[in-house]
Amino acid sequence: MPIIIEQVDPALLQQPPPRALPPLLLLNLLGEYLIELPLSVYLNPVLLGSIVAALAMTVLEIDLPLWIALALIVTVHIGMGIWKLGCRIREDMKLIKYGIITRARILRCRLHTGPAAKPGGAFLDCAISIGRNRTLVGSVWLADSAEALCLAEAGWLPVICLPRAPGTWRLLKQPQSDVYYDLFSEN
C-alpha cells in the first residue's frame, strides 16, 4: 500500500477539510500503486493466455470475429483492473481532502505466529472516535511484531480517517515495517 501521507506537505494536513489537493497528487498516487503491484498482476493467466491465443490465431489465420472476441476479453480484463486501481486512488484522494486528523486508541495487539524462520507480524486492533456516539473500529497489520508491540505499549496512534463508512484510514507516522489496513466497521 503506498504511503500517501508522504505525497503531501504536512502543513496541508493541518488545514481543516476540505483541503486543496496538490496538482500532481493523482500522478504520484498512480505511480506508487503501479510500482507496488506484484509482477503476477501484470503477467496473469488471462493476459498470457490472450497473447498465446493471438499468436495461434495469427498462425492459423483466424477470421475477424474471433479477434474481436479476444480483444473484448482483454479490454474487459484490463478495464476491471483500471477500475479497482481508480477506486483506490479516489479513496486516497478523498482521505487527503476530507480526512480528519485524530488519534486511534489501540485496543489490543494480536501476534500472528508464523514459521519459526519467519516472524508472522501482528495486528493492532484500533478504535477511532470521530464524533459523539460514533466510533470506527479496524485493524492494522504490521510485518514486524516487535514494532507492533512497541506501538501497542504507547496505546495511541496518530491517524487520518474519513468520518464516514467504510472509514478509510491511514497512520500519520509510517512504521518501519510493511503495513496492511483492514476496513473499518461502524459502531
Tab-separated table of C-alpha atoms in Angstrom:
chain	number	residue	atom	x	y	z
A	1	MET	CA	0.000	0.000	0.000
A	2	PRO	CA	1.512	3.352	-0.959
A	3	ILE	CA	2.442	5.777	1.748
A	4	ILE	CA	0.020	8.519	0.705
A	5	ILE	CA	0.833	10.812	3.609
A	6	GLU	CA	4.353	11.245	2.211
A	7	GLN	CA	2.795	12.567	-1.013
A	8	VAL	CA	1.560	15.789	0.630
A	9	ASP	CA	3.040	18.606	2.648
A	10	PRO	CA	2.462	18.092	6.412
A	11	ALA	CA	1.227	21.700	6.664
A	12	LEU	CA	-1.575	20.817	4.230
A	13	LEU	CA	-2.851	18.128	6.595
A	14	GLN	CA	-3.067	20.655	9.434
A	15	GLN	CA	-5.648	22.669	7.478
A	16	PRO	CA	-9.333	21.944	8.126
A	17	PRO	CA	-11.130	19.849	5.478
A	18	PRO	CA	-11.802	20.210	2.613
A	19	ARG	CA	-8.166	20.713	1.697
A	20	ALA	CA	-6.835	21.754	-1.705
A	21	LEU	CA	-5.156	18.769	-3.342
A	22	PRO	CA	-1.638	19.157	-4.759
A	23	PRO	CA	-1.681	19.299	-8.570
A	24	LEU	CA	0.458	16.189	-9.139
A	25	LEU	CA	-1.142	14.039	-6.430
A	26	LEU	CA	-3.109	11.921	-8.896
A	27	LEU	CA	0.012	11.079	-10.911
A	28	ASN	CA	2.038	10.386	-7.767
A	29	LEU	CA	-0.599	8.003	-6.394
A	30	LEU	CA	-0.932	6.251	-9.748
A	31	GLY	CA	2.833	5.768	-9.930
A	32	GLU	CA	3.016	4.494	-6.350
A	33	TYR	CA	0.241	1.954	-6.900
A	34	LEU	CA	1.701	0.753	-10.216
A	35	ILE	CA	5.141	0.289	-8.658
A	36	GLU	CA	3.774	-1.638	-5.669
A	37	LEU	CA	1.700	-4.090	-7.721
A	38	PRO	CA	3.281	-7.548	-7.814
A	39	LEU	CA	4.565	-8.897	-11.115
A	40	SER	CA	1.767	-11.503	-11.086
A	41	VAL	CA	-0.746	-8.702	-11.736
A	42	TYR	CA	0.990	-7.788	-14.972
A	43	LEU	CA	1.659	-11.369	-16.062
A	44	ASN	CA	-1.630	-13.017	-15.119
A	45	PRO	CA	-3.174	-16.048	-16.832
A	46	VAL	CA	-5.772	-14.059	-18.796
A	47	LEU	CA	-3.210	-11.755	-20.402
A	48	LEU	CA	-0.677	-14.525	-21.046
A	49	GLY	CA	-3.426	-16.731	-22.473
A	50	SER	CA	-4.533	-13.874	-24.701
A	51	ILE	CA	-1.024	-13.457	-26.063
A	52	VAL	CA	-0.790	-17.178	-26.802
A	53	ALA	CA	-4.253	-17.125	-28.385
A	54	ALA	CA	-3.303	-14.121	-30.528
A	55	LEU	CA	-0.160	-15.893	-31.747
A	56	ALA	CA	-2.170	-19.047	-32.519
A	57	MET	CA	-4.847	-17.020	-34.294
A	58	THR	CA	-2.174	-15.290	-36.381
A	59	VAL	CA	-0.587	-18.596	-37.399
A	60	LEU	CA	-3.976	-20.175	-38.175
A	61	GLU	CA	-5.221	-17.032	-39.932
A	62	ILE	CA	-8.447	-16.845	-37.911
A	63	ASP	CA	-11.237	-14.517	-39.079
A	64	LEU	CA	-12.117	-11.132	-37.600
A	65	PRO	CA	-14.995	-12.182	-35.239
A	66	LEU	CA	-12.633	-14.218	-33.041
A	67	TRP	CA	-10.139	-11.346	-32.980
A	68	ILE	CA	-12.921	-9.047	-31.794
A	69	ALA	CA	-13.888	-11.541	-29.069
A	70	LEU	CA	-10.269	-11.797	-27.917
A	71	ALA	CA	-9.905	-8.012	-27.900
A	72	LEU	CA	-13.129	-7.715	-25.892
A	73	ILE	CA	-11.896	-10.218	-23.274
A	74	VAL	CA	-8.580	-8.375	-22.881
A	75	THR	CA	-10.318	-4.982	-22.759
A	76	VAL	CA	-12.751	-6.105	-20.054
A	77	HIS	CA	-9.940	-7.673	-18.029
A	78	ILE	CA	-7.738	-4.586	-18.202
A	79	GLY	CA	-10.747	-2.331	-17.589
A	80	MET	CA	-11.585	-4.172	-14.356
A	81	GLY	CA	-8.010	-3.688	-13.130
A	82	ILE	CA	-8.105	0.007	-14.006
A	83	TRP	CA	-11.447	0.361	-12.208
A	84	LYS	CA	-10.058	-1.216	-8.988
A	85	LEU	CA	-6.953	0.968	-9.159
A	86	GLY	CA	-9.070	4.071	-9.782
A	87	CYS	CA	-11.246	3.297	-6.735
A	88	ARG	CA	-8.181	3.030	-4.513
A	89	ILE	CA	-6.715	6.276	-5.826
A	90	ARG	CA	-10.048	8.086	-5.465
A	91	GLU	CA	-10.396	6.876	-1.864
A	92	ASP	CA	-6.872	8.075	-1.049
A	93	MET	CA	-7.577	11.459	-2.601
A	94	LYS	CA	-10.784	11.737	-0.541
A	95	LEU	CA	-8.784	10.830	2.540
A	96	ILE	CA	-6.357	13.691	1.974
A	97	LYS	CA	-9.063	16.175	1.011
A	98	TYR	CA	-11.760	15.349	3.587
A	99	GLY	CA	-9.953	13.263	6.228
A	100	ILE	CA	-9.824	14.303	9.847
A	101	ILE	CA	-6.650	14.100	11.907
A	102	THR	CA	-7.232	12.271	15.181
A	103	ARG	CA	-5.869	9.514	17.376
A	104	ALA	CA	-6.671	5.828	17.244
A	105	ARG	CA	-6.780	4.016	20.541
A	106	ILE	CA	-5.062	0.646	20.369
A	107	LEU	CA	-7.408	-1.873	21.911
A	108	ARG	CA	-5.123	-4.889	21.676
A	109	CYS	CA	-2.189	-6.398	19.849
A	110	ARG	CA	-2.739	-9.816	18.255
A	111	LEU	CA	0.534	-11.544	17.432
A	112	HIS	CA	0.490	-13.741	14.365
A	113	THR	CA	2.647	-16.800	14.770
A	114	GLY	CA	4.322	-17.717	11.526
A	115	PRO	CA	7.011	-20.297	10.781
A	116	ALA	CA	9.999	-20.274	13.146
A	117	ALA	CA	12.317	-18.854	10.481
A	118	LYS	CA	9.967	-16.019	9.575
A	119	PRO	CA	8.181	-13.855	12.155
A	120	GLY	CA	4.490	-13.505	11.479
A	121	GLY	CA	3.822	-9.858	12.366
A	122	ALA	CA	0.917	-8.572	14.427
A	123	PHE	CA	-2.495	-6.954	14.164
A	124	LEU	CA	-3.197	-3.792	16.131
A	125	ASP	CA	-6.937	-3.525	16.747
A	126	CYS	CA	-7.855	0.157	16.919
A	127	ALA	CA	-10.864	2.309	17.738
A	128	ILE	CA	-11.233	5.844	16.413
A	129	SER	CA	-13.769	8.148	17.982
A	130	ILE	CA	-14.889	10.550	15.249
A	131	GLY	CA	-17.841	12.200	16.906
A	132	ARG	CA	-20.428	11.945	19.578
A	133	ASN	CA	-21.714	8.367	19.730
A	134	ARG	CA	-19.717	7.423	16.617
A	135	THR	CA	-16.690	5.158	16.663
A	136	LEU	CA	-14.951	3.332	13.846
A	137	VAL	CA	-13.007	0.161	14.576
A	138	GLY	CA	-10.486	-1.708	12.474
A	139	SER	CA	-7.070	-3.290	12.412
A	140	VAL	CA	-3.672	-2.506	11.041
A	141	TRP	CA	-1.241	-5.340	10.368
A	142	LEU	CA	2.464	-4.701	10.857
A	143	ALA	CA	5.040	-7.102	9.447
A	144	ASP	CA	7.345	-6.577	12.437
A	145	SER	CA	5.745	-7.913	15.614
A	146	ALA	CA	8.339	-6.218	17.867
A	147	GLU	CA	7.447	-2.841	16.368
A	148	ALA	CA	3.745	-3.617	16.804
A	149	LEU	CA	4.305	-4.412	20.480
A	150	CYS	CA	6.152	-1.106	20.983
A	151	LEU	CA	3.296	0.801	19.347
A	152	ALA	CA	0.744	-1.113	21.419
A	153	GLU	CA	2.529	-0.062	24.615
A	154	ALA	CA	2.059	3.586	23.641
A	155	GLY	CA	-1.695	2.983	23.457
A	156	TRP	CA	-2.429	5.603	20.761
A	157	LEU	CA	-1.600	6.144	17.103
A	158	PRO	CA	-1.974	9.400	15.151
A	159	VAL	CA	-4.217	8.730	12.135
A	160	ILE	CA	-6.117	10.411	9.342
A	161	CYS	CA	-9.538	8.956	8.589
A	162	LEU	CA	-12.707	9.646	6.684
A	163	PRO	CA	-15.565	10.426	9.074
A	164	ARG	CA	-17.967	8.152	7.177
A	165	ALA	CA	-18.278	4.461	6.450
A	166	PRO	CA	-16.314	2.462	5.343
A	167	GLY	CA	-13.895	4.637	7.305
A	168	THR	CA	-10.759	4.599	5.210
A	169	TRP	CA	-7.789	5.461	7.384
A	170	ARG	CA	-4.007	5.633	7.399
A	171	LEU	CA	-1.338	6.071	10.030
A	172	LEU	CA	0.205	9.537	10.013
A	173	LYS	CA	3.610	8.240	11.057
A	174	GLN	CA	4.607	5.357	8.843
A	175	PRO	CA	6.140	2.414	10.754
A	176	GLN	CA	9.401	0.823	9.635
A	177	SER	CA	7.721	-2.439	8.646
A	178	ASP	CA	5.150	-3.201	5.964
A	179	VAL	CA	1.564	-2.231	6.769
A	180	TYR	CA	-1.843	-3.557	5.720
A	181	TYR	CA	-5.140	-1.958	6.762
A	182	ASP	CA	-8.390	-3.802	7.426
A	183	LEU	CA	-11.588	-1.960	6.609
A	184	PHE	CA	-13.456	-0.395	9.458
A	185	SER	CA	-16.857	-1.329	10.674
A	186	GLU	CA	-19.064	1.311	12.236
A	187	ASN	CA	-20.413	1.034	15.778
